[in-house]
């Protein structure tokens, strides 16, 4: 069991969405912060830096967005549904864009291949939370 | 092998300090970001919040410092020795203070017990890097 | 003219939305990072900390969200419309919530009065950008 | 009077160092976050991106370090002397390096000229705080 899951289980208020899914999303976001930060750093010293501009820009923003989402999801006791939902949407979108760009360079840059995988994992983990959000909203309307 | 280690191994320039130690420190820092953020969030809803003030304040700063160190260590290609050293010193100190305070509440708050462990692990991981830095400096002088 | 406006004017690609509005939103976000961080720090040492829990929690998240939005808006050269829009929505919502809570304590805590003002200013500045986004979308459809 | 100064004046505990100097350092750090983030974004779309690699890398780290220092200084109620001192040292060093690199490109890139100025201002503001720290330490020993 990861630390994130242990910490969420120890929260006095519990976690509004599925605790396993939230813990998985936190872990995926933190992985993505690391991969994207390292990928941009590596891109900058590659001989083909001209071709890596979009990759660097996307990695920088992806690291920042994932870093925020990891923090927001780590605060279940007092979080707002709308804020969490919009941040998850932004994160899913940014991870998708970053994964697509990294995939383009995956064959000649190993750091891009690893980073693309981390982005896809984070996209999936956050997507599953937004879907859960949607379901909860539908239940309220039913 | 963690993602951090994989990403560092894929860096075109390699890692100036020991790569295993740097990857371990990154992982420990990211764990600490999560634990400290969640611990402060949980503290805020505990009935004894009056007694948790110092814990909250230390957790907030510890999360911020560890988050920065994780990013700096994830950029091996172009990092400055002095900056890394001072940030590691700040991180070791903050993790020590936060672990001591969390330990005081570990018996009645499970989130503090888990968080103290994460802080100690991060303190140790960053300490081993500052020691390596010191050794490198001594070698230069020899 | 603020630094943010000067920097945006110096961007090789220009700014997709109105440059004055984006610069104003960046400045308002950075103000809010500062006010919310200080307000939470002050709340924690007030004698009525029990009543300040929601204020602390909202200030922490508001500082984080505003900090991210300031960074994203400072990168006009390569930003994604959907990501920016969702982050602005999250920011407007978080600033509204934080301003409302701070307003409740504004009479007895001066830091809450100042912070509420900063949150309202940030809410307005980001709202004007989301409205601009909406207009741009409508223009595309027309 | 800036918001930062107003917030620090409203802190229940007061500010350990000179309040005007701390407020000035916070403002300079936040300016630097903005300038460095925008400068890296602009560098990435310049035709001579090959020559801007070091500038991008330094701007990214400078933005992160300054962002952390702004937050730490905005929490006067419960801050640790050693942590603040080490972070200020890291910030002074990073701002110096970033200003030097930006200066090299100031003639052909206006964003680098503005960013160099912001880095120098932040370097000076943080330097004056570390000097104040040193004086305080000397007083203790006297």
Coordinates of C-alpha atoms in Angstrom, one line a residue:
Chain A
X1 CA 0.0 0.0 0.0
X2 CA 1.4 3.4 -0.9
X3 CA 1.9 6.3 1.5
X4 CA -0.9 8.3 -0.3
X5 CA -3.4 5.5 0.4
X6 CA -2.3 5.2 4.0
X7 CA -2.6 8.9 4.5
X8 CA -6.0 9.1 3.0
X9 CA -7.2 6.2 5.1
X10 CA -6.0 8.1 8.2
X11 CA -8.0 11.3 7.3
X12 CA -10.6 12.0 10.0
X13 CA -13.2 12.9 7.4
X14 CA -12.6 10.1 4.9
X15 CA -12.4 10.7 1.2
X16 CA -15.5 11.7 -0.8
X17 CA -14.6 9.8 -4.0
X18 CA -13.2 6.2 -4.0
X19 CA -10.2 6.3 -1.8
X20 CA -8.2 3.7 -3.9
X21 CA -8.8 5.8 -7.0
X22 CA -7.8 9.1 -5.4
X23 CA -4.6 7.5 -3.9
X24 CA -3.8 6.1 -7.4
X25 CA -4.3 9.5 -9.0
X26 CA -2.1 11.2 -6.4
X27 CA 0.7 8.7 -7.0
X28 CA 0.3 9.0 -10.8
X29 CA 0.4 12.8 -10.6
X30 CA 3.6 12.8 -8.5
X31 CA 5.2 10.4 -10.9
X32 CA 4.2 12.7 -13.7
X33 CA 5.8 15.8 -11.9
X34 CA 9.0 13.9 -11.8
X35 CA 9.0 12.5 -15.3
X36 CA 8.0 15.7 -16.9
X37 CA 10.5 17.8 -15.0
X38 CA 13.3 15.4 -15.9
X39 CA 12.2 15.1 -19.5
X40 CA 12.3 18.8 -20.0
X41 CA 15.7 19.0 -18.4
X42 CA 17.0 16.2 -20.7
X43 CA 15.3 17.7 -23.8
X44 CA 17.3 20.9 -23.2
X45 CA 20.6 19.2 -23.7
X46 CA 19.7 17.1 -26.7
X47 CA 21.4 17.9 -30.0
X48 CA 17.9 18.3 -31.6
X49 CA 16.6 20.8 -29.1
X50 CA 15.0 22.7 -32.1
X51 CA 12.6 19.8 -32.5
X52 CA 12.0 19.5 -28.7
X53 CA 10.5 22.9 -28.1
X54 CA 6.9 21.8 -27.9
X55 CA 7.9 18.8 -25.8
X56 CA 9.7 21.1 -23.3
X57 CA 6.8 23.5 -23.1
X58 CA 4.3 20.8 -22.6
X59 CA 6.4 19.0 -20.0
X60 CA 6.8 22.2 -17.9
X61 CA 3.1 22.9 -17.8
X62 CA 2.2 19.2 -17.3
X63 CA 4.6 19.1 -14.2
X64 CA 3.0 22.2 -12.8
X65 CA -0.6 21.0 -13.3
X66 CA 0.1 17.5 -12.0
X67 CA 1.8 19.0 -9.0
X68 CA -1.2 21.1 -8.1
X69 CA -3.6 18.2 -8.6
X70 CA -1.5 15.9 -6.3
X71 CA -1.8 18.6 -3.6
X72 CA -5.5 19.2 -4.0
X73 CA -6.3 15.5 -3.9
X74 CA -4.2 15.2 -0.8
X75 CA -6.6 17.5 1.0
X76 CA -9.8 15.6 1.1
X77 CA -11.1 17.1 4.4
X78 CA -12.1 20.4 2.9
X79 CA -12.2 20.3 -0.9
X80 CA -14.7 21.9 -3.3
X81 CA -16.3 19.7 -5.9
X82 CA -16.2 22.3 -8.7
X83 CA -12.5 23.2 -8.1
X84 CA -11.5 19.5 -8.1
X85 CA -13.5 18.7 -11.2
X86 CA -12.1 21.6 -13.3
X87 CA -8.5 20.8 -12.2
X88 CA -8.9 17.2 -13.1
X89 CA -10.2 18.2 -16.5
X90 CA -7.2 20.5 -17.0
X91 CA -4.9 17.7 -15.9
X92 CA -6.4 15.1 -18.2
X93 CA -6.1 17.4 -21.2
X94 CA -2.5 18.5 -20.4
X95 CA -1.4 14.9 -19.8
X96 CA -3.0 13.8 -23.2
X97 CA -1.2 16.6 -25.0
X98 CA 2.1 15.9 -23.3
X99 CA 1.9 12.1 -23.9
X100 CA 1.2 12.7 -27.6
X101 CA 4.2 15.0 -28.0
X102 CA 6.5 12.7 -26.0
X103 CA 5.4 9.7 -28.1
X104 CA 6.6 11.5 -31.2
X105 CA 10.2 11.4 -29.8
X106 CA 10.0 8.1 -28.0
X107 CA 12.1 6.2 -30.5
X108 CA 15.1 8.4 -30.3
X109 CA 14.8 9.7 -26.8
X110 CA 14.4 7.2 -24.0
X111 CA 13.3 9.9 -21.5
X112 CA 10.4 10.8 -23.8
X113 CA 9.3 7.2 -23.9
X114 CA 9.3 6.9 -20.1
X115 CA 7.6 10.3 -19.8
X116 CA 4.9 9.4 -22.3
X117 CA 4.0 6.4 -20.2
X118 CA 3.8 8.4 -17.0
X119 CA 1.6 11.0 -18.7
X120 CA -0.8 8.2 -20.0
X121 CA -1.0 6.7 -16.6
X122 CA -1.8 10.0 -15.0
X123 CA -4.4 10.8 -17.7
X124 CA -6.1 7.5 -17.0
X125 CA -6.0 7.9 -13.3
X126 CA -7.5 11.5 -13.4
X127 CA -10.0 10.5 -16.1
X128 CA -11.4 7.8 -13.8
X129 CA -12.0 10.4 -11.1
X130 CA -13.7 12.8 -13.5
X131 CA -16.0 10.0 -14.6
X132 CA -16.7 9.2 -11.0
X133 CA -17.6 12.9 -10.5
X134 CA -19.9 12.8 -13.5
X135 CA -21.6 9.7 -12.1
X136 CA -22.1 11.4 -8.7
X137 CA -23.6 14.4 -10.4
X138 CA -26.0 12.2 -12.4
X139 CA -27.1 10.5 -9.2
X140 CA -28.0 13.8 -7.7
X141 CA -30.2 14.6 -10.7
X142 CA -31.9 11.2 -10.8
Chain B
X1 CA 13.1 0.4 -10.3
X2 CA 11.2 3.6 -9.7
X3 CA 10.3 6.1 -12.5
X4 CA 12.7 8.7 -11.0
X5 CA 15.7 6.2 -11.3
X6 CA 14.6 5.4 -14.9
X7 CA 14.4 9.0 -15.8
X8 CA 17.8 9.9 -14.3
X9 CA 19.4 7.0 -16.1
X10 CA 17.9 8.3 -19.4
X11 CA 19.4 11.8 -18.9
X12 CA 21.9 12.6 -21.7
X13 CA 24.3 14.2 -19.2
X14 CA 24.1 11.6 -16.4
X15 CA 23.8 12.6 -12.8
X16 CA 26.7 14.3 -11.0
X17 CA 26.1 12.6 -7.6
X18 CA 25.2 8.9 -7.2
X19 CA 22.2 8.2 -9.3
X20 CA 20.6 5.7 -7.0
X21 CA 20.9 8.2 -4.1
X22 CA 19.5 11.0 -6.1
X23 CA 16.5 8.9 -7.3
X24 CA 15.9 7.8 -3.7
X25 CA 15.9 11.4 -2.5
X26 CA 13.4 12.4 -5.2
X27 CA 11.1 9.6 -4.3
X28 CA 11.4 10.5 -0.6
X29 CA 10.7 14.2 -1.3
X30 CA 7.6 13.4 -3.3
X31 CA 6.3 11.0 -0.6
X32 CA 6.9 13.8 1.9
X33 CA 5.0 16.4 -0.2
X34 CA 2.0 14.0 -0.1
X35 CA 2.2 13.0 3.6
X36 CA 2.8 16.6 4.8
X37 CA 0.0 18.0 2.7
X38 CA -2.5 15.3 3.9
X39 CA -1.3 15.6 7.5
X40 CA -2.0 19.4 7.6
X41 CA -5.4 18.8 6.0
X42 CA -6.2 16.2 8.6
X43 CA -4.9 18.2 11.5
X44 CA -7.2 21.0 10.6
X45 CA -10.3 18.9 11.2
X46 CA -9.1 17.3 14.4
X47 CA -10.9 18.3 17.6
X48 CA -7.6 19.2 19.2
X49 CA -6.7 21.7 16.4
X50 CA -5.4 24.1 19.1
X51 CA -2.6 21.6 19.8
X52 CA -1.9 21.0 16.2
X53 CA -0.9 24.5 15.1
X54 CA 2.8 23.9 15.0
X55 CA 2.3 20.6 13.2
X56 CA 0.2 22.3 10.5
X57 CA 2.7 25.1 10.0
X58 CA 5.6 22.7 9.8
X59 CA 3.8 20.3 7.5
X60 CA 3.0 23.2 5.1
X61 CA 6.5 24.4 4.8
X62 CA 7.9 20.9 4.7
X63 CA 5.6 20.1 1.7
X64 CA 6.8 23.2 -0.1
X65 CA 10.5 22.7 0.5
X66 CA 10.4 19.0 -0.4
X67 CA 8.4 19.8 -3.5
X68 CA 11.1 22.2 -4.7
X69 CA 13.9 19.8 -3.9
X70 CA 12.2 17.0 -5.9
X71 CA 12.1 19.3 -8.9
X72 CA 15.7 20.6 -8.5
X73 CA 17.1 17.0 -8.2
X74 CA 15.0 16.0 -11.2
X75 CA 17.0 18.5 -13.3
X76 CA 20.5 17.0 -13.2
X77 CA 21.6 18.3 -16.7
X78 CA 22.1 21.9 -15.6
X79 CA 22.2 22.3 -11.8
X80 CA 24.4 24.4 -9.7
X81 CA 26.3 22.8 -6.8
X82 CA 25.8 25.7 -4.3
X83 CA 22.0 25.9 -4.9
X84 CA 21.5 22.2 -4.6
X85 CA 23.6 22.1 -1.4
X86 CA 21.7 24.9 0.3
X87 CA 18.3 23.5 -0.6
X88 CA 19.3 20.1 0.7
X89 CA 20.4 21.7 4.0
X90 CA 17.1 23.5 4.3
X91 CA 15.2 20.3 3.5
X92 CA 17.1 18.2 6.0
X93 CA 16.4 20.8 8.7
X94 CA 12.7 21.2 7.8
X95 CA 12.1 17.4 7.7
X96 CA 13.8 17.0 11.1
X97 CA 11.6 19.7 12.7
X98 CA 8.5 18.3 11.1
X99 CA 9.2 14.7 12.1
X100 CA 9.9 15.8 15.7
X101 CA 6.5 17.6 15.9
X102 CA 4.6 14.9 14.2
X103 CA 6.1 12.3 16.6
X104 CA 4.6 14.2 19.5
X105 CA 1.1 13.5 18.1
X106 CA 1.8 10.0 16.7
X107 CA 0.0 8.1 19.4
X108 CA -3.3 9.8 19.0
X109 CA -3.2 10.8 15.3
X110 CA -2.3 8.0 12.9
X111 CA -1.7 10.6 10.1
X112 CA 1.0 12.1 12.2
X113 CA 2.7 8.7 12.8
X114 CA 2.8 8.1 9.0
X115 CA 3.9 11.6 8.2
X116 CA 6.7 11.5 10.8
X117 CA 8.0 8.3 9.1
X118 CA 7.9 10.0 5.7
X119 CA 9.8 13.0 7.1
X120 CA 12.5 10.9 8.7
X121 CA 13.0 9.0 5.4
X122 CA 13.3 12.2 3.5
X123 CA 15.7 13.7 6.1
X124 CA 17.9 10.6 5.7
X125 CA 17.8 10.6 1.9
X126 CA 18.7 14.3 1.6
X127 CA 21.3 14.0 4.4
X128 CA 23.1 11.3 2.5
X129 CA 23.3 13.6 -0.5
X130 CA 24.7 16.6 1.5
X131 CA 27.3 14.2 2.9
X132 CA 28.2 13.2 -0.6
X133 CA 28.5 16.9 -1.5
X134 CA 30.8 17.4 1.4
X135 CA 33.0 14.5 0.3
X136 CA 33.2 15.9 -3.2
X137 CA 34.3 19.3 -1.9
X138 CA 37.0 17.7 0.3
X139 CA 38.3 15.7 -2.7
X140 CA 38.6 19.0 -4.7
X141 CA 40.7 20.4 -1.8
X142 CA 42.9 17.3 -1.4
Chain C
X1 CA 3.5 49.4 -16.3
X2 CA 4.1 46.2 -14.3
X3 CA 6.8 43.6 -15.0
X4 CA 4.2 41.1 -16.1
X5 CA 2.9 43.4 -18.8
X6 CA 6.4 44.2 -20.0
X7 CA 7.3 40.6 -20.2
X8 CA 4.2 39.7 -22.2
X9 CA 4.8 42.6 -24.6
X10 CA 8.3 41.1 -25.1
X11 CA 7.0 37.6 -26.0
X12 CA 8.0 36.7 -29.6
X13 CA 4.5 35.2 -30.2
X14 CA 2.4 37.8 -28.5
X15 CA -0.5 37.0 -26.2
X16 CA -3.7 35.3 -27.6
X17 CA -6.1 37.0 -25.2
X18 CA -6.0 40.8 -24.4
X19 CA -2.5 41.4 -23.1
X20 CA -3.5 44.0 -20.6
X21 CA -6.1 41.6 -19.1
X22 CA -3.7 38.7 -18.9
X23 CA -1.0 40.9 -17.2
X24 CA -3.6 42.1 -14.7
X25 CA -4.7 38.5 -14.0
X26 CA -1.1 37.4 -13.4
X27 CA -0.5 40.3 -11.0
X28 CA -3.8 39.6 -9.2
X29 CA -2.9 35.9 -8.9
X30 CA 0.6 36.6 -7.5
X31 CA -1.0 39.1 -5.0
X32 CA -3.4 36.3 -4.0
X33 CA -0.6 33.8 -3.5
X34 CA 1.0 36.2 -1.1
X35 CA -2.2 37.2 0.8
X36 CA -3.6 33.7 1.1
X37 CA -0.2 32.3 2.3
X38 CA 0.1 35.0 4.9
X39 CA -3.5 34.8 6.0
X40 CA -3.3 31.1 6.7
X41 CA -0.1 31.7 8.6
X42 CA -1.7 34.4 10.7
X43 CA -4.9 32.3 11.2
X44 CA -2.8 29.5 12.7
X45 CA -1.7 31.7 15.6
X46 CA -5.0 33.5 16.4
X47 CA -6.7 32.6 19.7
X48 CA -9.8 31.6 17.8
X49 CA -8.1 29.1 15.6
X50 CA -11.0 26.7 16.0
X51 CA -13.2 29.1 14.0
X52 CA -10.5 29.7 11.4
X53 CA -10.2 26.1 10.1
X54 CA -12.2 26.7 7.0
X55 CA -10.3 29.9 6.3
X56 CA -6.9 28.2 6.6
X57 CA -8.0 25.3 4.3
X58 CA -9.4 27.7 1.7
X59 CA -6.4 30.0 1.8
X60 CA -4.0 27.1 1.3
X61 CA -5.8 25.8 -1.8
X62 CA -6.4 29.3 -3.1
X63 CA -2.6 30.1 -2.9
X64 CA -1.8 26.9 -4.8
X65 CA -4.4 27.4 -7.5
X66 CA -3.5 31.1 -8.0
X67 CA 0.2 30.2 -8.1
X68 CA -0.4 27.8 -10.9
X69 CA -2.6 30.2 -12.9
X70 CA 0.1 32.9 -12.6
X71 CA 2.6 30.5 -14.2
X72 CA 0.3 29.2 -16.9
X73 CA -0.7 32.7 -18.0
X74 CA 3.0 33.7 -18.0
X75 CA 3.6 31.1 -20.8
X76 CA 1.6 32.6 -23.7
X77 CA 3.9 31.2 -26.4
X78 CA 2.6 27.6 -26.1
X79 CA -0.5 27.3 -24.1
X80 CA -3.6 25.2 -24.7
X81 CA -7.0 26.9 -24.7
X82 CA -8.8 24.1 -22.8
X83 CA -6.3 23.9 -20.1
X84 CA -6.2 27.6 -19.5
X85 CA -10.0 27.8 -19.5
X86 CA -10.5 25.0 -16.9
X87 CA -7.8 26.4 -14.7
X88 CA -9.3 29.9 -14.8
X89 CA -12.7 28.4 -13.9
X90 CA -11.1 26.6 -10.9
X91 CA -9.4 29.8 -9.9
X92 CA -12.5 31.9 -10.1
X93 CA -14.4 29.4 -8.0
X94 CA -11.7 29.0 -5.3
X95 CA -11.2 32.8 -5.0
X96 CA -14.9 33.3 -4.6
X97 CA -15.1 30.7 -1.8
X98 CA -12.0 32.1 -0.1
X99 CA -13.2 35.7 -0.3
X100 CA -16.5 34.7 1.3
X101 CA -14.9 32.9 4.2
X102 CA -12.3 35.7 4.8
X103 CA -15.1 38.2 4.7
X104 CA -16.7 36.4 7.7
X105 CA -13.7 37.2 9.8
X106 CA -12.8 40.6 8.3
X107 CA -14.0 42.6 11.3
X108 CA -11.9 41.0 13.9
X109 CA -8.9 39.9 11.8
X110 CA -7.3 42.6 9.6
X111 CA -5.3 39.9 7.6
X112 CA -8.7 38.4 6.6
X113 CA -10.0 41.8 5.4
X114 CA -6.9 42.4 3.2
X115 CA -7.0 38.8 2.0
X116 CA -10.7 39.0 1.0
X117 CA -9.9 42.0 -1.1
X118 CA -7.0 40.3 -2.9
X119 CA -9.3 37.2 -3.6
X120 CA -12.1 39.4 -5.0
X121 CA -9.6 41.2 -7.2
X122 CA -8.2 37.9 -8.5
X123 CA -11.7 36.5 -9.0
X124 CA -12.6 39.5 -11.1
X125 CA -9.4 39.5 -13.2
X126 CA -9.7 35.7 -14.0
X127 CA -13.4 36.0 -14.6
X128 CA -12.8 38.7 -17.3
X129 CA -10.5 36.2 -19.0
X130 CA -12.9 33.4 -19.0
X131 CA -15.5 35.7 -20.4
X132 CA -13.1 36.7 -23.1
X133 CA -12.6 33.0 -23.8
X134 CA -16.3 32.5 -24.1
X135 CA -16.5 35.4 -26.6
X136 CA -13.7 33.9 -28.6
X137 CA -15.5 30.6 -28.8
X138 CA -18.8 32.2 -29.8
X139 CA -16.9 34.1 -32.6
X140 CA -15.6 30.8 -33.9
X141 CA -19.1 29.4 -34.1
X142 CA -20.6 32.5 -35.7
Chain D
X1 CA 2.2 50.2 0.4
X2 CA 2.2 46.8 -1.2
X3 CA -0.1 44.0 -0.2
X4 CA 2.8 42.0 1.1
X5 CA 3.7 44.8 3.5
X6 CA 0.1 45.2 4.6
X7 CA -0.3 41.4 5.2
X8 CA 3.0 41.3 7.3
X9 CA 1.9 44.3 9.3
X10 CA -1.4 42.4 10.1
X11 CA 0.4 39.3 11.3
X12 CA -0.4 38.6 15.0
X13 CA 3.2 37.7 15.8
X14 CA 4.9 40.4 13.8
X15 CA 7.9 39.8 11.6
X16 CA 11.3 38.7 13.1
X17 CA 13.5 40.5 10.6
X18 CA 12.8 44.1 9.3
X19 CA 9.2 44.1 8.0
X20 CA 9.9 46.5 5.1
X21 CA 12.9 44.4 4.0
X22 CA 10.9 41.1 4.1
X23 CA 7.9 42.7 2.2
X24 CA 10.3 44.0 -0.4
X25 CA 11.9 40.5 -0.8
X26 CA 8.5 38.9 -1.2
X27 CA 7.6 41.3 -3.9
X28 CA 10.9 40.9 -5.7
X29 CA 10.6 37.1 -5.5
X30 CA 7.1 37.1 -7.0
X31 CA 8.3 39.5 -9.8
X32 CA 11.1 37.1 -10.5
X33 CA 8.7 34.1 -10.6
X34 CA 6.8 35.9 -13.3
X35 CA 9.8 37.2 -15.3
X36 CA 11.7 33.9 -15.3
X37 CA 8.6 31.9 -16.3
X38 CA 7.8 34.2 -19.1
X39 CA 11.5 34.5 -20.2
X40 CA 11.8 30.7 -20.5
X41 CA 8.6 30.5 -22.4
X42 CA 9.8 33.2 -24.9
X43 CA 13.3 31.6 -25.1
X44 CA 11.7 28.4 -26.3
X45 CA 10.2 30.1 -29.4
X46 CA 13.2 32.2 -30.4
X47 CA 15.1 31.2 -33.6
X48 CA 18.3 30.9 -31.6
X49 CA 16.9 28.4 -29.1
X50 CA 20.2 26.4 -29.3
X51 CA 22.0 29.4 -27.6
X52 CA 19.2 29.8 -25.1
X53 CA 19.4 26.4 -23.4
X54 CA 21.3 27.6 -20.3
X55 CA 19.0 30.6 -20.0
X56 CA 15.9 28.4 -20.1
X57 CA 17.3 26.0 -17.5
X58 CA 18.3 28.8 -15.2
X59 CA 15.0 30.6 -15.5
X60 CA 13.1 27.5 -14.7
X61 CA 15.0 26.8 -11.5
X62 CA 15.0 30.5 -10.6
X63 CA 11.2 30.7 -10.9
X64 CA 10.9 27.7 -8.6
X65 CA 13.3 28.8 -6.0
X66 CA 11.9 32.4 -5.9
X67 CA 8.4 31.0 -5.7
X68 CA 9.3 29.0 -2.6
X69 CA 11.1 31.9 -0.9
X70 CA 8.1 34.1 -1.5
X71 CA 5.9 31.6 0.3
X72 CA 8.4 31.0 3.2
X73 CA 8.8 34.7 3.8
X74 CA 5.0 35.1 3.8
X75 CA 4.8 32.8 6.8
X76 CA 6.5 34.8 9.5
X77 CA 4.5 33.4 12.4
X78 CA 6.2 30.1 12.5
X79 CA 9.4 30.0 10.5
X80 CA 12.8 28.5 11.3
X81 CA 15.9 30.6 11.2
X82 CA 18.1 27.9 9.6
X83 CA 15.6 27.0 6.9
X84 CA 15.0 30.7 5.9
X85 CA 18.8 31.4 5.9
X86 CA 19.6 28.4 3.6
X87 CA 16.7 29.2 1.2
X88 CA 17.8 32.8 1.0
X89 CA 21.4 31.7 0.2
X90 CA 20.1 29.4 -2.6
X91 CA 17.9 32.2 -3.9
X92 CA 20.7 34.8 -4.0
X93 CA 23.0 32.3 -5.8
X94 CA 20.3 31.2 -8.4
X95 CA 19.3 34.9 -9.1
X96 CA 22.9 35.8 -9.7
X97 CA 23.5 33.0 -12.1
X98 CA 20.2 33.7 -13.9
X99 CA 20.9 37.4 -14.2
X100 CA 24.4 36.8 -15.6
X101 CA 23.0 34.4 -18.3
X102 CA 20.1 36.7 -19.2
X103 CA 22.5 39.7 -19.5
X104 CA 24.4 37.8 -22.2
X105 CA 21.2 37.9 -24.4
X106 CA 19.9 41.2 -23.3
X107 CA 20.8 43.1 -26.4
X108 CA 18.9 40.8 -28.9
X109 CA 16.1 39.6 -26.6
X110 CA 14.1 42.2 -24.7
X111 CA 12.6 39.6 -22.4
X112 CA 16.1 38.6 -21.3
X113 CA 16.9 42.3 -20.5
X114 CA 13.7 42.7 -18.3
X115 CA 14.3 39.3 -16.7
X116 CA 17.9 40.1 -15.8
X117 CA 16.7 43.3 -14.1
X118 CA 14.1 41.3 -12.1
X119 CA 16.8 38.7 -11.1
X120 CA 19.2 41.5 -9.9
X121 CA 16.5 43.1 -7.8
X122 CA 15.6 39.8 -6.2
X123 CA 19.2 39.0 -5.6
X124 CA 19.7 42.3 -3.8
X125 CA 16.5 42.0 -1.8
X126 CA 17.3 38.5 -0.6
X127 CA 21.0 39.4 0.0
X128 CA 19.9 42.2 2.4
X129 CA 17.9 39.7 4.4
X130 CA 20.8 37.2 4.7
X131 CA 23.0 40.1 5.8
X132 CA 20.4 41.0 8.4
X133 CA 20.5 37.4 9.5
X134 CA 24.3 37.5 9.9
X135 CA 24.0 40.6 11.9
X136 CA 21.5 39.0 14.2
X137 CA 23.7 36.0 14.7
X138 CA 26.7 38.2 15.5
X139 CA 24.6 40.1 18.1
X140 CA 23.7 36.8 19.8
X141 CA 27.4 36.0 20.1
X142 CA 28.4 39.5 21.3

